[in-house]
mmCIF file of C-alpha atoms in Angstrom:
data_model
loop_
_atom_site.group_PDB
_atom_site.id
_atom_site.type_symbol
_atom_site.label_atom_id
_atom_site.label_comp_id
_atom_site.label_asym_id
_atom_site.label_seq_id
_atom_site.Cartn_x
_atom_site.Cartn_y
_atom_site.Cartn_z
ATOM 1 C CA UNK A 1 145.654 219.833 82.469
ATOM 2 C CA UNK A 2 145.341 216.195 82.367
ATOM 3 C CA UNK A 3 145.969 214.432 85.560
ATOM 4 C CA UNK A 4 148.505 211.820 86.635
ATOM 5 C CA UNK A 5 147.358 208.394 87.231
ATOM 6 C CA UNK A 6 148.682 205.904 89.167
ATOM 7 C CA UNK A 7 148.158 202.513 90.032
ATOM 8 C CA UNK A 8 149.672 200.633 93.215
ATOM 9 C CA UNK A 9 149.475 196.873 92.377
ATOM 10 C CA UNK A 10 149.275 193.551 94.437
ATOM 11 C CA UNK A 11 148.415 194.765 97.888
ATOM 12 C CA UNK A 12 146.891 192.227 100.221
ATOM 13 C CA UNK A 13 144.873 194.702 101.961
ATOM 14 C CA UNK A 14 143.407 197.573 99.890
ATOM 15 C CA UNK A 15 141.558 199.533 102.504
ATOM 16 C CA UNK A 16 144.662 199.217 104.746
ATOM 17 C CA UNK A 17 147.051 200.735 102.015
ATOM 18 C CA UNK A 18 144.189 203.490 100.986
ATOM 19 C CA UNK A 19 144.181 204.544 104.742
ATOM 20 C CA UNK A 20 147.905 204.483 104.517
ATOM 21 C CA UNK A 21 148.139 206.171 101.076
ATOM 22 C CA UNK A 22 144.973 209.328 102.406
ATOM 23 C CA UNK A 23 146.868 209.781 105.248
ATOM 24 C CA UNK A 24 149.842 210.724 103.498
ATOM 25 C CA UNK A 25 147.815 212.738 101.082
ATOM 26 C CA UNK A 26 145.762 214.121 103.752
ATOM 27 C CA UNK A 27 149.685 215.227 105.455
ATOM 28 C CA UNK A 28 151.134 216.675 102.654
ATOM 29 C CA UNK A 29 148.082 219.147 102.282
ATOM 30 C CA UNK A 30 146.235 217.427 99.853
ATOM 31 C CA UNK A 31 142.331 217.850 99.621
ATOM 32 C CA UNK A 32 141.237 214.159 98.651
ATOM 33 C CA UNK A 33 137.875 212.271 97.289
ATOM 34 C CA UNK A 34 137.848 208.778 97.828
ATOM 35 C CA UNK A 35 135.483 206.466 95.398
ATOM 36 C CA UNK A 36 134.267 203.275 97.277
ATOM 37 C CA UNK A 37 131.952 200.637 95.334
ATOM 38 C CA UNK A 38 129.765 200.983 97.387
ATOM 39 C CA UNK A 39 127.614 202.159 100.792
ATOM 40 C CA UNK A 40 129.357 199.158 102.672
ATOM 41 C CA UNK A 41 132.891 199.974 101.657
ATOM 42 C CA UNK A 42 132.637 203.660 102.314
ATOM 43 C CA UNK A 43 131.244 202.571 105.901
ATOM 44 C CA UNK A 44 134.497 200.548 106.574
ATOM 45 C CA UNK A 45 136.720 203.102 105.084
ATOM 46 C CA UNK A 46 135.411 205.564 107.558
ATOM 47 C CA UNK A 47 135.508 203.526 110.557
ATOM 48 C CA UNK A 48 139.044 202.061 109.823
ATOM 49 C CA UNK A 49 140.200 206.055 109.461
ATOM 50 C CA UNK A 50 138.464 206.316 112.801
ATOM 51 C CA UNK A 51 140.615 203.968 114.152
ATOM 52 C CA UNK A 52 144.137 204.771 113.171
ATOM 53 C CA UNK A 53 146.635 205.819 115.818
ATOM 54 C CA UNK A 54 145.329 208.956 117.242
ATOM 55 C CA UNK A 55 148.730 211.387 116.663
ATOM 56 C CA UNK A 56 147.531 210.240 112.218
ATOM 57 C CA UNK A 57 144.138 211.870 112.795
ATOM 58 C CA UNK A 58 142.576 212.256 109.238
ATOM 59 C CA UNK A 59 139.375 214.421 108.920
ATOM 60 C CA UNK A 60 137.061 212.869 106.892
ATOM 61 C CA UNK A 61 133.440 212.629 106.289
ATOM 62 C CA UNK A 62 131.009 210.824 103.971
ATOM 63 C CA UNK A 63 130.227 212.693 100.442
ATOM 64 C CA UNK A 64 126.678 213.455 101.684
ATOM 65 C CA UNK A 65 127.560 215.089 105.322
ATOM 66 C CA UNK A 66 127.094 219.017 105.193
ATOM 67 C CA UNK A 67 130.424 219.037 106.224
ATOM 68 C CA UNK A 68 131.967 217.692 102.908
ATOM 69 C CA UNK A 69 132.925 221.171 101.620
ATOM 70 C CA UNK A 70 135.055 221.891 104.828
ATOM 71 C CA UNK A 71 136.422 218.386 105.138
ATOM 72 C CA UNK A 72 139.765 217.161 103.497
ATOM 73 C CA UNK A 73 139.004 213.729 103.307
ATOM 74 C CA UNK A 74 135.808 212.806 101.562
ATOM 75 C CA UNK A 75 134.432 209.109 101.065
ATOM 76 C CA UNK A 76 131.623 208.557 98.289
ATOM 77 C CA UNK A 77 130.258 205.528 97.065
ATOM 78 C CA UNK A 78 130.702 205.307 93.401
ATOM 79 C CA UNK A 79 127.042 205.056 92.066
ATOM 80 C CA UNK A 80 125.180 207.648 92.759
ATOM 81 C CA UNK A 81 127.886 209.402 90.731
ATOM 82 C CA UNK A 82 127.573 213.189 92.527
ATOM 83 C CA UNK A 83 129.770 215.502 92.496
ATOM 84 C CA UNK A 84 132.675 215.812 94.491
ATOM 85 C CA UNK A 85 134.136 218.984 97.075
ATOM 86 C CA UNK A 86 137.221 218.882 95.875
ATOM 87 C CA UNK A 87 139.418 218.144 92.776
ATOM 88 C CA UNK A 88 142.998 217.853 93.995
ATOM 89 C CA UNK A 89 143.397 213.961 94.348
ATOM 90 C CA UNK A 90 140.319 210.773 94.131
ATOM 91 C CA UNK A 91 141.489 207.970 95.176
ATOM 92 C CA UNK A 92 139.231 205.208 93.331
ATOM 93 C CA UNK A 93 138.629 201.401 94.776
ATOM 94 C CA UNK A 94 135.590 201.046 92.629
ATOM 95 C CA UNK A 95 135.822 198.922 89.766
ATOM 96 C CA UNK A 96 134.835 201.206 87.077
ATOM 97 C CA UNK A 97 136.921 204.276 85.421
ATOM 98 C CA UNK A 98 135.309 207.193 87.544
ATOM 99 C CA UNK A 99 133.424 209.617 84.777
ATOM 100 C CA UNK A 100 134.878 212.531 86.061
ATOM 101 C CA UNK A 101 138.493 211.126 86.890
ATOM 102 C CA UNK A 102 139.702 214.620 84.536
ATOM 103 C CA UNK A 103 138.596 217.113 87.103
ATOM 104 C CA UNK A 104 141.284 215.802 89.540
ATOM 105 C CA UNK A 105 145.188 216.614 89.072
ATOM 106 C CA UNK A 106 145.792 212.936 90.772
ATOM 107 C CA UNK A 107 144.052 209.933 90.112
ATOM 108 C CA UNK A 108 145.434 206.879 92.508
ATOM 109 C CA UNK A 109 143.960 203.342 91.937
ATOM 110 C CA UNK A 110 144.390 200.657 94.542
ATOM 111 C CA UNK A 111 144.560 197.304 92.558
ATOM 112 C CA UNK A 112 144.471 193.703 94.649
ATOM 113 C CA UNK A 113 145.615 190.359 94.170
ATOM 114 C CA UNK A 114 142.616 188.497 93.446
ATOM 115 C CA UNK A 115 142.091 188.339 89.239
ATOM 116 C CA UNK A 116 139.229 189.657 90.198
ATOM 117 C CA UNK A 117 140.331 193.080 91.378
ATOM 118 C CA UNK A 118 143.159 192.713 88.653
ATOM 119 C CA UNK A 119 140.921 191.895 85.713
ATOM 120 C CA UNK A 120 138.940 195.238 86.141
ATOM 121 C CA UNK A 121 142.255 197.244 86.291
ATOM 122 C CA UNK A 122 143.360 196.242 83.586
ATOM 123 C CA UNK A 123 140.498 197.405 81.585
ATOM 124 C CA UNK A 124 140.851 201.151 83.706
ATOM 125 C CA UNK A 125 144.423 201.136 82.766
ATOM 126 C CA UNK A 126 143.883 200.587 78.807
ATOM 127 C CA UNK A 127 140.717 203.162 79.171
ATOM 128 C CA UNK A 128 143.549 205.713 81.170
ATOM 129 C CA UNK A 129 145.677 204.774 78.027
ATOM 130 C CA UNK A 130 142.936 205.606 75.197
ATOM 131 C CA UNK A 131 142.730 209.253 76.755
ATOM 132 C CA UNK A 132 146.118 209.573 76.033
ATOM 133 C CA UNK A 133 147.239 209.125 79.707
ATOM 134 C CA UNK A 134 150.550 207.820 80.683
ATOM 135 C CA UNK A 135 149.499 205.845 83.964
ATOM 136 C CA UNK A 136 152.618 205.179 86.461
ATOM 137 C CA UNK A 137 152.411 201.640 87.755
ATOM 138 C CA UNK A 138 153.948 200.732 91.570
ATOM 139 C CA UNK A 139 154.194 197.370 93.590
ATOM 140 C CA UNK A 140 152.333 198.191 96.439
ATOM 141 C CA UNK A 141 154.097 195.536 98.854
ATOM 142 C CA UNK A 142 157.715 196.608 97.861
ATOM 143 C CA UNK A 143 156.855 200.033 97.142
ATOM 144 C CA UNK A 144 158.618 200.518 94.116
ATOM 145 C CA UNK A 145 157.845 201.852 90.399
ATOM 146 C CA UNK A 146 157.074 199.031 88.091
#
């Protein structure tokens, strides 16, 4: 089954809305892989889901802990490409199309302002397209579909 794709335009802050966005994920009982550029942006990922209001705890862990397997939340940088725990949702901030984006049923790709964030998305989304993927587009700072 081919997964659903969707991209949340313009947001001023995209670790802020990915936080947002996993812990929702995370609540609704999804198992989630999250695709960071790179070691630096998986660091910052981690610590800002460290420190999010205690009562919106998400367990997460860095793809290379021995506690990915057990862990709902998983953060990876996107080269190395290894394989991820789980295949329910990725979440990808890394500028590329992630090679194995078709062994997820949810693909969510957090798109800035800056043309270049945009300018890379735009290539993901026509790549989405050429698989013959139907990618949902949403404002992320009014929160509605495009």
């Amino acid at each position: 089954m081919a997964p659903s794709v969707r991209f949340y335009h313009n947001t001023p802050d995209r670790l802020a809305l990915a936080c947002e966005l996993i812990g929702r994920a995370y609540g609704s009982g999804r198992k989630v892989a999250v695709r960071m550029p790179d070691g630096n942006s998986a660091r910052e990922l981690d610590r800002m889901l460290w420190l999010r209001d205690t009562l919106a705890f998400v367990p997460h862990v860095l793809r290379d802990s021995e506690l990915a397997a057990e862990t709902p939340v998983v953060i990876g940088e996107a080269v190395p490409a290894a394989p991820w725990p789980h295949a329910d949702t990725l979440f990808n901030l890394a500028p590329d199309l992630p090679p194995d984006y078709q062994d997820f049923r949810i693909v969510i790709e957090i798109v800035g302002k800056t043309e270049a964030e945009r300018q890379p998305a735009r290539a993901r989304w026509a790549q989405y397209r050429e698989q013959g993927l139907e990618p949902k587009a949403f404002d992320a700072e009014r929160r509605v579909a495009l």
